[in-house]
């Protein structure tokens, strides 16, 4: 078996070429590195197989393929919210939460909400991108999303967790990051059906009260 010469022009960006040897690479940088590695491998197939029925020059097909790949890579939206919590003992503290919507090529976005002290913007961006790719691989019609609240849920009472969850849901809904046709959360580390019920109830009784879905 022999194959023709590779004609692709894509390469891994210089800013990401150190990733395989890096001691502590960023999570989203690792996802970007493997995305670009995949692009290099698939470029000719995209042009010569997937676009073979397009009645245009190979150069124009290349431009379109490169444009689509550029659209796929970045996160469409990344939201950071900060809100106060009054603890059961009367003390106040600030809670930080994130939601990333990687792709709206298919809606709604879908992805879990995790409660962990490791949560950060880089993590939710990376996990939302991976969710997009996982859905695409099995042809599930959703874009990728992921959210997180930077807390250790074991250190909060049930009442405190309910206040955190409901307030986080309100903050997401106000910015268009929550809704059955927009962005659908799911359980993840530190969350379960209880938190999903609080979110659904909060949305149904506030911004979502007119939503037929």
CSV table of C-alpha atoms in Angstrom, one decimal:
chain,number,residue,atom,x,y,z
A,1,UNK,CA,0.0,0.0,0.0
A,2,UNK,CA,1.3,3.5,-0.8
A,3,UNK,CA,-0.2,6.9,-0.3
A,4,UNK,CA,0.3,10.2,-2.0
A,5,UNK,CA,2.5,12.9,-0.6
A,6,UNK,CA,1.1,15.0,2.3
A,7,UNK,CA,0.1,18.4,1.0
A,8,UNK,CA,-1.1,19.9,4.2
A,9,UNK,CA,0.2,23.2,5.4
A,10,UNK,CA,-0.9,23.3,9.0
A,11,UNK,CA,1.7,23.0,11.8
A,12,UNK,CA,1.5,23.1,15.6
A,13,UNK,CA,1.8,26.8,16.7
A,14,UNK,CA,5.2,27.8,18.2
A,15,UNK,CA,3.6,28.7,21.5
A,16,UNK,CA,2.4,25.1,22.0
A,17,UNK,CA,5.4,23.2,20.7
A,18,UNK,CA,6.9,22.9,24.2
A,19,UNK,CA,3.9,21.1,25.7
A,20,UNK,CA,5.1,17.5,25.3
A,21,UNK,CA,8.2,18.3,27.4
A,22,UNK,CA,6.7,20.9,29.8
A,23,UNK,CA,6.9,20.2,33.5
A,24,UNK,CA,3.5,21.8,34.3
A,25,UNK,CA,1.6,22.7,31.2
A,26,UNK,CA,-1.8,24.4,31.4
A,27,UNK,CA,-4.8,22.2,31.0
A,28,UNK,CA,-6.3,24.2,28.2
A,29,UNK,CA,-2.9,24.4,26.5
A,30,UNK,CA,-2.7,20.6,26.5
A,31,UNK,CA,-6.1,20.4,24.9
A,32,UNK,CA,-5.0,23.0,22.3
A,33,UNK,CA,-1.8,21.1,21.6
A,34,UNK,CA,-3.7,17.9,20.8
A,35,UNK,CA,-6.3,19.8,18.8
A,36,UNK,CA,-3.6,21.2,16.6
A,37,UNK,CA,-1.9,17.8,16.3
A,38,UNK,CA,-5.2,16.4,15.1
A,39,UNK,CA,-5.6,19.2,12.6
A,40,UNK,CA,-2.1,18.5,11.1
A,41,UNK,CA,-3.1,14.8,10.7
A,42,UNK,CA,-6.6,15.4,9.3
A,43,UNK,CA,-6.1,18.5,7.1
A,44,UNK,CA,-5.7,16.6,3.7
A,45,UNK,CA,-8.6,14.3,4.5
A,46,UNK,CA,-10.9,17.3,5.2
A,47,UNK,CA,-10.0,18.9,1.9
A,48,UNK,CA,-9.8,15.9,-0.4
A,49,UNK,CA,-12.5,13.6,1.1
A,50,UNK,CA,-14.9,15.7,3.1
A,51,UNK,CA,-15.0,18.5,0.6
A,52,UNK,CA,-14.6,16.5,-2.6
A,53,UNK,CA,-18.1,17.5,-3.8
A,54,UNK,CA,-17.4,21.2,-3.5
A,55,UNK,CA,-17.1,22.7,-6.9
A,56,UNK,CA,-14.1,25.0,-6.3
A,57,UNK,CA,-10.3,25.0,-6.3
A,58,UNK,CA,-8.3,23.1,-3.7
A,59,UNK,CA,-6.9,26.4,-2.5
A,60,UNK,CA,-10.4,27.7,-1.7
A,61,UNK,CA,-11.2,24.4,0.0
A,62,UNK,CA,-8.1,24.8,2.1
A,63,UNK,CA,-9.1,28.3,3.1
A,64,UNK,CA,-12.5,27.1,4.2
A,65,UNK,CA,-11.1,24.1,6.1
A,66,UNK,CA,-8.6,26.3,7.9
A,67,UNK,CA,-11.4,28.8,8.8
A,68,UNK,CA,-13.6,26.1,10.3
A,69,UNK,CA,-10.7,24.8,12.4
A,70,UNK,CA,-9.9,28.3,13.6
A,71,UNK,CA,-13.6,28.7,14.7
A,72,UNK,CA,-13.6,25.3,16.5
A,73,UNK,CA,-10.5,25.9,18.7
A,74,UNK,CA,-11.3,28.8,21.1
A,75,UNK,CA,-14.0,28.9,23.8
A,76,UNK,CA,-16.9,31.0,22.7
A,77,UNK,CA,-17.7,32.4,26.1
A,78,UNK,CA,-16.1,32.2,29.6
A,79,UNK,CA,-17.9,33.7,32.5
A,80,UNK,CA,-16.5,34.3,36.0
A,81,UNK,CA,-18.9,35.3,38.8
A,82,UNK,CA,-18.3,36.4,42.3
A,83,UNK,CA,-21.1,36.6,44.9
A,84,UNK,CA,-21.4,36.8,48.7
A,85,UNK,CA,-22.5,34.0,51.0
A,86,UNK,CA,-23.7,34.5,54.6
A,87,UNK,CA,-22.6,31.4,56.5
A,88,UNK,CA,-24.8,29.8,59.1
A,89,UNK,CA,-22.7,31.4,61.8
A,90,UNK,CA,-23.3,34.9,60.4
A,91,UNK,CA,-19.9,35.3,58.7
A,92,UNK,CA,-19.6,36.4,55.1
A,93,UNK,CA,-17.4,35.2,52.4
A,94,UNK,CA,-17.1,35.6,48.6
A,95,UNK,CA,-17.8,32.7,46.3
A,96,UNK,CA,-16.2,32.4,42.9
A,97,UNK,CA,-17.8,30.4,40.1
A,98,UNK,CA,-17.1,29.8,36.4
A,99,UNK,CA,-18.9,28.7,33.3
A,100,UNK,CA,-17.4,28.1,29.9
A,101,UNK,CA,-19.3,27.6,26.7
A,102,UNK,CA,-16.9,26.2,24.2
A,103,UNK,CA,-19.0,25.8,21.1
A,104,UNK,CA,-22.5,26.9,19.8
A,105,UNK,CA,-22.3,24.9,16.6
A,106,UNK,CA,-25.0,22.7,18.1
A,107,UNK,CA,-27.2,24.0,20.9
A,108,UNK,CA,-27.7,23.8,23.7
A,109,UNK,CA,-24.3,23.6,25.4
A,110,UNK,CA,-24.0,20.7,27.8
A,111,UNK,CA,-21.6,20.0,30.6
A,112,UNK,CA,-21.3,19.4,34.3
A,113,UNK,CA,-20.9,21.7,37.3
A,114,UNK,CA,-18.2,20.7,39.8
A,115,UNK,CA,-17.6,21.9,43.3
A,116,UNK,CA,-13.8,21.8,44.0
A,117,UNK,CA,-11.0,24.1,45.3
A,118,UNK,CA,-9.1,23.2,42.1
A,119,UNK,CA,-11.7,25.0,39.9
A,120,UNK,CA,-10.4,27.8,37.7
A,121,UNK,CA,-11.0,29.4,34.4
A,122,UNK,CA,-8.4,27.3,32.6
A,123,UNK,CA,-10.0,24.0,33.9
A,124,UNK,CA,-13.5,24.9,32.8
A,125,UNK,CA,-12.2,26.0,29.4
A,126,UNK,CA,-10.3,22.8,28.9
A,127,UNK,CA,-13.2,20.5,30.0
A,128,UNK,CA,-15.8,22.4,27.9
A,129,UNK,CA,-13.6,21.9,24.8
A,130,UNK,CA,-13.2,18.2,25.6
A,131,UNK,CA,-17.0,18.0,26.0
A,132,UNK,CA,-17.5,19.5,22.5
A,133,UNK,CA,-15.2,16.9,21.0
A,134,UNK,CA,-16.7,14.0,22.9
A,135,UNK,CA,-20.2,15.0,21.7
A,136,UNK,CA,-19.0,15.3,18.2
A,137,UNK,CA,-17.3,11.9,18.2
A,138,UNK,CA,-20.5,10.1,19.0
A,139,UNK,CA,-22.7,12.6,17.1
A,140,UNK,CA,-24.6,13.9,20.2
A,141,UNK,CA,-26.2,17.2,19.1
A,142,UNK,CA,-24.8,19.4,21.8
A,143,UNK,CA,-22.0,22.0,22.2
A,144,UNK,CA,-19.5,21.6,25.0
A,145,UNK,CA,-19.8,23.4,28.3
A,146,UNK,CA,-18.4,23.1,31.8
A,147,UNK,CA,-18.9,25.0,35.1
A,148,UNK,CA,-17.3,25.0,38.5
A,149,UNK,CA,-17.6,26.7,41.9
A,150,UNK,CA,-14.4,27.1,43.9
A,151,UNK,CA,-15.4,25.5,47.2
A,152,UNK,CA,-14.8,22.4,49.2
A,153,UNK,CA,-18.5,21.2,49.5
A,154,UNK,CA,-17.6,19.1,52.6
A,155,UNK,CA,-17.0,22.3,54.6
A,156,UNK,CA,-20.5,23.7,54.0
A,157,UNK,CA,-23.8,22.8,55.5
A,158,UNK,CA,-26.7,21.7,53.3
A,159,UNK,CA,-28.4,25.1,53.7
A,160,UNK,CA,-25.2,26.9,52.7
A,161,UNK,CA,-24.8,24.6,49.6
A,162,UNK,CA,-28.3,25.4,48.6
A,163,UNK,CA,-27.8,29.1,48.9
A,164,UNK,CA,-24.5,28.8,46.9
A,165,UNK,CA,-26.2,26.7,44.2
A,166,UNK,CA,-29.3,28.8,43.8
A,167,UNK,CA,-27.3,32.1,43.6
A,168,UNK,CA,-24.9,30.6,41.1
A,169,UNK,CA,-27.9,29.5,39.0
A,170,UNK,CA,-29.3,33.0,39.1
A,171,UNK,CA,-25.9,34.5,38.0
A,172,UNK,CA,-25.6,32.1,35.1
A,173,UNK,CA,-29.2,32.7,34.0
A,174,UNK,CA,-28.8,36.5,34.1
A,175,UNK,CA,-25.9,36.2,31.6
A,176,UNK,CA,-27.6,33.7,29.3
A,177,UNK,CA,-25.5,30.8,30.6
A,178,UNK,CA,-28.5,28.7,31.7
A,179,UNK,CA,-31.6,27.4,30.0
A,180,UNK,CA,-33.0,24.3,28.2
A,181,UNK,CA,-32.3,25.7,24.8
A,182,UNK,CA,-29.1,27.6,25.7
A,183,UNK,CA,-26.9,25.8,28.3
A,184,UNK,CA,-27.8,22.7,30.2
A,185,UNK,CA,-25.9,21.8,33.4
A,186,UNK,CA,-25.2,18.3,34.7
A,187,UNK,CA,-23.7,16.7,37.8
A,188,UNK,CA,-20.0,16.5,38.2
A,189,UNK,CA,-17.5,16.2,41.1
A,190,UNK,CA,-19.1,17.4,44.3
A,191,UNK,CA,-22.6,17.8,42.8
A,192,UNK,CA,-25.5,15.4,42.2
A,193,UNK,CA,-29.2,15.3,41.7
A,194,UNK,CA,-29.8,17.5,44.7
A,195,UNK,CA,-27.9,20.4,43.2
A,196,UNK,CA,-29.5,19.9,39.8
A,197,UNK,CA,-33.0,20.0,41.4
A,198,UNK,CA,-32.0,23.3,43.1
A,199,UNK,CA,-30.8,24.8,39.8
A,200,UNK,CA,-33.9,23.6,37.9
A,201,UNK,CA,-36.2,25.0,40.6
A,202,UNK,CA,-34.4,28.3,40.7
A,203,UNK,CA,-34.5,28.7,36.9
A,204,UNK,CA,-38.2,27.7,36.7
A,205,UNK,CA,-39.2,30.2,39.3
A,206,UNK,CA,-37.2,33.2,38.0
A,207,UNK,CA,-35.9,33.8,34.5
A,208,UNK,CA,-37.4,30.6,33.2
A,209,UNK,CA,-41.0,30.9,34.3
A,210,UNK,CA,-42.2,31.7,30.7
A,211,UNK,CA,-40.0,29.0,29.1
A,212,UNK,CA,-42.2,26.3,27.5
A,213,UNK,CA,-39.3,23.8,27.6
